[in-house]
PDB file of C-alpha atoms in Angstrom:
ATOM      1  CA  UNK A   1     365.711 -49.395  18.522  1.00  0.00           C
ATOM      2  CA  UNK A   2     363.056 -50.903  16.154  1.00  0.00           C
ATOM      3  CA  UNK A   3     363.634 -54.414  17.516  1.00  0.00           C
ATOM      4  CA  UNK A   4     362.936 -53.117  21.016  1.00  0.00           C
ATOM      5  CA  UNK A   5     359.284 -52.375  20.185  1.00  0.00           C
ATOM      6  CA  UNK A   6     358.477 -54.714  17.248  1.00  0.00           C
ATOM      7  CA  UNK A   7     359.577 -58.126  16.020  1.00  0.00           C
ATOM      8  CA  UNK A   8     359.157 -57.605  12.272  1.00  0.00           C
ATOM      9  CA  UNK A   9     359.785 -61.292  11.300  1.00  0.00           C
ATOM     10  CA  UNK A  10     356.825 -62.452  13.379  1.00  0.00           C
ATOM     11  CA  UNK A  11     354.673 -59.452  12.604  1.00  0.00           C
ATOM     12  CA  UNK A  12     353.571 -58.978  16.261  1.00  0.00           C
ATOM     13  CA  UNK A  13     354.536 -57.060  19.315  1.00  0.00           C
ATOM     14  CA  UNK A  14     357.614 -58.641  21.011  1.00  0.00           C
ATOM     15  CA  UNK A  15     357.156 -59.950  24.527  1.00  0.00           C
ATOM     16  CA  UNK A  16     357.766 -57.188  27.102  1.00  0.00           C
ATOM     17  CA  UNK A  17     358.018 -54.493  24.462  1.00  0.00           C
ATOM     18  CA  UNK A  18     354.825 -52.765  25.526  1.00  0.00           C
ATOM     19  CA  UNK A  19     355.891 -52.761  29.153  1.00  0.00           C
ATOM     20  CA  UNK A  20     359.327 -51.315  28.122  1.00  0.00           C
ATOM     21  CA  UNK A  21     357.641 -48.719  26.009  1.00  0.00           C
ATOM     22  CA  UNK A  22     355.311 -47.675  28.861  1.00  0.00           C
ATOM     23  CA  UNK A  23     358.275 -47.496  31.299  1.00  0.00           C
ATOM     24  CA  UNK A  24     360.135 -45.351  28.764  1.00  0.00           C
ATOM     25  CA  UNK A  25     357.236 -42.969  28.526  1.00  0.00           C
ATOM     26  CA  UNK A  26     356.844 -42.951  32.288  1.00  0.00           C
ATOM     27  CA  UNK A  27     360.539 -41.980  32.748  1.00  0.00           C
ATOM     28  CA  UNK A  28     360.210 -39.134  30.213  1.00  0.00           C
ATOM     29  CA  UNK A  29     357.028 -37.814  31.883  1.00  0.00           C
ATOM     30  CA  UNK A  30     357.705 -38.584  35.503  1.00  0.00           C
ATOM     31  CA  UNK A  31     357.342 -35.055  36.825  1.00  0.00           C
ATOM     32  CA  UNK A  32     354.093 -34.478  34.951  1.00  0.00           C
ATOM     33  CA  UNK A  33     352.697 -37.866  36.314  1.00  0.00           C
ATOM     34  CA  UNK A  34     353.849 -36.964  39.791  1.00  0.00           C
ATOM     35  CA  UNK A  35     352.214 -33.535  39.593  1.00  0.00           C
ATOM     36  CA  UNK A  36     348.876 -35.034  38.469  1.00  0.00           C
ATOM     37  CA  UNK A  37     349.057 -37.683  41.220  1.00  0.00           C
ATOM     38  CA  UNK A  38     349.763 -34.930  43.827  1.00  0.00           C
ATOM     39  CA  UNK A  39     346.841 -32.784  42.566  1.00  0.00           C
ATOM     40  CA  UNK A  40     344.612 -35.784  42.651  1.00  0.00           C
ATOM     41  CA  UNK A  41     345.459 -36.630  46.207  1.00  0.00           C
ATOM     42  CA  UNK A  42     345.027 -32.996  47.188  1.00  0.00           C
ATOM     43  CA  UNK A  43     341.614 -32.968  45.546  1.00  0.00           C
ATOM     44  CA  UNK A  44     340.700 -36.160  47.355  1.00  0.00           C
ATOM     45  CA  UNK A  45     341.778 -34.659  50.724  1.00  0.00           C
ATOM     46  CA  UNK A  46     339.655 -31.544  50.043  1.00  0.00           C
ATOM     47  CA  UNK A  47     336.741 -33.756  49.068  1.00  0.00           C
ATOM     48  CA  UNK A  48     337.058 -35.608  52.447  1.00  0.00           C
ATOM     49  CA  UNK A  49     336.848 -32.278  54.202  1.00  0.00           C
ATOM     50  CA  UNK A  50     333.638 -31.384  52.448  1.00  0.00           C
ATOM     51  CA  UNK A  51     331.251 -32.749  55.091  1.00  0.00           C
ATOM     52  CA  UNK A  52     333.121 -31.110  57.942  1.00  0.00           C
ATOM     53  CA  UNK A  53     331.050 -27.758  58.122  1.00  0.00           C
ATOM     54  CA  UNK A  54     327.794 -29.800  58.157  1.00  0.00           C
ATOM     55  CA  UNK A  55     329.163 -32.098  60.888  1.00  0.00           C
ATOM     56  CA  UNK A  56     329.929 -29.014  63.050  1.00  0.00           C
ATOM     57  CA  UNK A  57     326.434 -27.780  62.682  1.00  0.00           C
ATOM     58  CA  UNK A  58     324.757 -31.167  63.295  1.00  0.00           C
ATOM     59  CA  UNK A  59     326.876 -31.785  66.367  1.00  0.00           C
ATOM     60  CA  UNK A  60     326.090 -28.303  67.746  1.00  0.00           C
ATOM     61  CA  UNK A  61     322.436 -28.304  67.048  1.00  0.00           C
ATOM     62  CA  UNK A  62     321.365 -31.895  67.589  1.00  0.00           C
ATOM     63  CA  UNK A  63     324.159 -33.214  69.729  1.00  0.00           C
ATOM     64  CA  UNK A  64     324.593 -30.263  72.011  1.00  0.00           C
ATOM     65  CA  UNK A  65     328.272 -30.440  71.560  1.00  0.00           C
ATOM     66  CA  UNK A  66     330.314 -27.268  71.591  1.00  0.00           C
ATOM     67  CA  UNK A  67     331.902 -26.189  68.269  1.00  0.00           C
ATOM     68  CA  UNK A  68     335.603 -26.936  67.992  1.00  0.00           C
ATOM     69  CA  UNK A  69     338.407 -24.411  68.245  1.00  0.00           C
ATOM     70  CA  UNK A  70     337.803 -20.722  67.526  1.00  0.00           C
ATOM     71  CA  UNK A  71     334.136 -21.562  66.668  1.00  0.00           C
ATOM     72  CA  UNK A  72     333.442 -22.426  70.389  1.00  0.00           C
ATOM     73  CA  UNK A  73     332.318 -18.838  71.181  1.00  0.00           C
ATOM     74  CA  UNK A  74     329.755 -19.003  68.305  1.00  0.00           C
ATOM     75  CA  UNK A  75     328.030 -22.186  69.570  1.00  0.00           C
ATOM     76  CA  UNK A  76     324.199 -22.149  69.465  1.00  0.00           C
ATOM     77  CA  UNK A  77     324.106 -18.949  67.369  1.00  0.00           C
ATOM     78  CA  UNK A  78     323.443 -18.044  63.731  1.00  0.00           C
ATOM     79  CA  UNK A  79     326.894 -16.924  63.364  1.00  0.00           C
ATOM     80  CA  UNK A  80     328.037 -20.497  63.428  1.00  0.00           C
ATOM     81  CA  UNK A  81     325.542 -21.253  60.584  1.00  0.00           C
ATOM     82  CA  UNK A  82     327.128 -18.418  58.466  1.00  0.00           C
ATOM     83  CA  UNK A  83     330.627 -19.518  59.245  1.00  0.00           C
ATOM     84  CA  UNK A  84     329.909 -23.085  58.372  1.00  0.00           C
ATOM     85  CA  UNK A  85     328.122 -22.052  55.143  1.00  0.00           C
ATOM     86  CA  UNK A  86     331.134 -19.982  54.183  1.00  0.00           C
ATOM     87  CA  UNK A  87     333.503 -22.883  54.919  1.00  0.00           C
ATOM     88  CA  UNK A  88     331.392 -25.247  52.902  1.00  0.00           C
ATOM     89  CA  UNK A  89     331.183 -22.787  49.969  1.00  0.00           C
ATOM     90  CA  UNK A  90     334.949 -22.191  50.160  1.00  0.00           C
ATOM     91  CA  UNK A  91     335.721 -25.854  50.140  1.00  0.00           C
ATOM     92  CA  UNK A  92     333.431 -26.240  47.151  1.00  0.00           C
ATOM     93  CA  UNK A  93     335.094 -23.455  45.169  1.00  0.00           C
ATOM     94  CA  UNK A  94     338.606 -24.667  45.995  1.00  0.00           C
ATOM     95  CA  UNK A  95     337.725 -28.186  45.028  1.00  0.00           C
ATOM     96  CA  UNK A  96     336.057 -27.255  41.709  1.00  0.00           C
ATOM     97  CA  UNK A  97     338.990 -24.884  40.849  1.00  0.00           C
ATOM     98  CA  UNK A  98     341.530 -27.608  41.626  1.00  0.00           C
ATOM     99  CA  UNK A  99     339.490 -30.054  39.486  1.00  0.00           C
ATOM    100  CA  UNK A 100     339.462 -27.659  36.538  1.00  0.00           C
ATOM    101  CA  UNK A 101     343.201 -27.051  36.910  1.00  0.00           C
ATOM    102  CA  UNK A 102     343.902 -30.793  37.137  1.00  0.00           C
ATOM    103  CA  UNK A 103     341.797 -31.458  34.015  1.00  0.00           C
ATOM    104  CA  UNK A 104     343.706 -28.680  32.105  1.00  0.00           C
ATOM    105  CA  UNK A 105     347.075 -30.118  33.154  1.00  0.00           C
ATOM    106  CA  UNK A 106     346.099 -33.663  32.383  1.00  0.00           C
ATOM    107  CA  UNK A 107     344.966 -32.618  28.871  1.00  0.00           C
ATOM    108  CA  UNK A 108     348.176 -30.754  28.406  1.00  0.00           C
ATOM    109  CA  UNK A 109     350.303 -33.681  29.553  1.00  0.00           C
ATOM    110  CA  UNK A 110     348.294 -36.189  27.453  1.00  0.00           C
ATOM    111  CA  UNK A 111     348.948 -34.061  24.279  1.00  0.00           C
ATOM    112  CA  UNK A 112     352.607 -34.178  25.106  1.00  0.00           C
ATOM    113  CA  UNK A 113     352.551 -37.862  25.492  1.00  0.00           C
ATOM    114  CA  UNK A 114     350.541 -38.334  22.303  1.00  0.00           C
ATOM    115  CA  UNK A 115     353.038 -36.335  20.420  1.00  0.00           C
ATOM    116  CA  UNK A 116     355.823 -38.512  21.824  1.00  0.00           C
ATOM    117  CA  UNK A 117     353.925 -41.586  20.708  1.00  0.00           C
ATOM    118  CA  UNK A 118     353.507 -40.161  17.202  1.00  0.00           C
ATOM    119  CA  UNK A 119     357.207 -39.406  17.024  1.00  0.00           C
ATOM    120  CA  UNK A 120     358.112 -42.866  18.108  1.00  0.00           C
ATOM    121  CA  UNK A 121     355.644 -44.418  15.645  1.00  0.00           C
ATOM    122  CA  UNK A 122     357.285 -42.301  12.759  1.00  0.00           C
ATOM    123  CA  UNK A 123     360.740 -43.246  13.944  1.00  0.00           C
ATOM    124  CA  UNK A 124     359.611 -46.890  13.888  1.00  0.00           C
ATOM    125  CA  UNK A 125     358.476 -46.552  10.252  1.00  0.00           C
ATOM    126  CA  UNK A 126     361.639 -44.751   9.244  1.00  0.00           C
ATOM    127  CA  UNK A 127     363.845 -47.301  11.134  1.00  0.00           C
ATOM    128  CA  UNK A 128     362.359 -50.307   9.203  1.00  0.00           C
ATOM    129  CA  UNK A 129     365.372 -51.607   7.471  1.00  0.00           C
ATOM    130  CA  UNK A 130     365.460 -51.497   3.654  1.00  0.00           C
ATOM    131  CA  UNK A 131     366.764 -55.095   3.429  1.00  0.00           C
ATOM    132  CA  UNK A 132     363.435 -56.183   4.905  1.00  0.00           C
ATOM    133  CA  UNK A 133     361.753 -54.581   2.011  1.00  0.00           C
ATOM    134  CA  UNK A 134     364.042 -56.307  -0.452  1.00  0.00           C
ATOM    135  CA  UNK A 135     363.632 -59.803   0.958  1.00  0.00           C
ATOM    136  CA  UNK A 136     359.845 -59.723   1.312  1.00  0.00           C
ATOM    137  CA  UNK A 137     357.059 -59.591  -1.210  1.00  0.00           C
ATOM    138  CA  UNK A 138     355.762 -56.028  -1.612  1.00  0.00           C
ATOM    139  CA  UNK A 139     352.290 -56.963  -0.098  1.00  0.00           C
ATOM    140  CA  UNK A 140     353.953 -58.855   2.759  1.00  0.00           C
ATOM    141  CA  UNK A 141     356.240 -55.955   3.527  1.00  0.00           C
ATOM    142  CA  UNK A 142     353.360 -53.498   3.460  1.00  0.00           C
ATOM    143  CA  UNK A 143     351.277 -55.797   5.699  1.00  0.00           C
ATOM    144  CA  UNK A 144     354.094 -56.068   8.318  1.00  0.00           C
ATOM    145  CA  UNK A 145     354.749 -52.413   8.216  1.00  0.00           C
ATOM    146  CA  UNK A 146     351.023 -51.712   8.836  1.00  0.00           C
ATOM    147  CA  UNK A 147     351.131 -54.191  11.726  1.00  0.00           C
ATOM    148  CA  UNK A 148     354.160 -52.445  13.149  1.00  0.00           C
ATOM    149  CA  UNK A 149     352.561 -49.025  13.053  1.00  0.00           C
ATOM    150  CA  UNK A 150     349.250 -50.312  14.391  1.00  0.00           C
ATOM    151  CA  UNK A 151     350.865 -51.964  17.372  1.00  0.00           C
ATOM    152  CA  UNK A 152     353.091 -49.010  18.202  1.00  0.00           C
TER     153      UNK A 152
END
């Protein structure tokens, strides 16, 4: 497992090891990543709907167009203004609540990923073979071990 992430003889990250490690983490946390992506897409869609109440008002007042759907009976009245304001406020509250929830989940998932990285780093240190310590000078072995833990 150690050779998969680190080439001890060269003291540097093996080619393709970082990509393999990221793919490994992505497989472990695929549901968390999918959840975050779904929430981000939902947040973007709500953000796109934000100007909609203002557009209804502008079209109704300046364009003389009738309000769409169930709002048609409230065209050219102050009731349409109140309804549009409530829609705008509701979209804002939902958007901000979703943003807070997304930030909470991303922090939670990032702490889980960080814990996994720390465990992998510890396993890398433990998995360094004892024969490597015996055949290298003490300073060289310590240097390569530091390189291995820094790269992981």
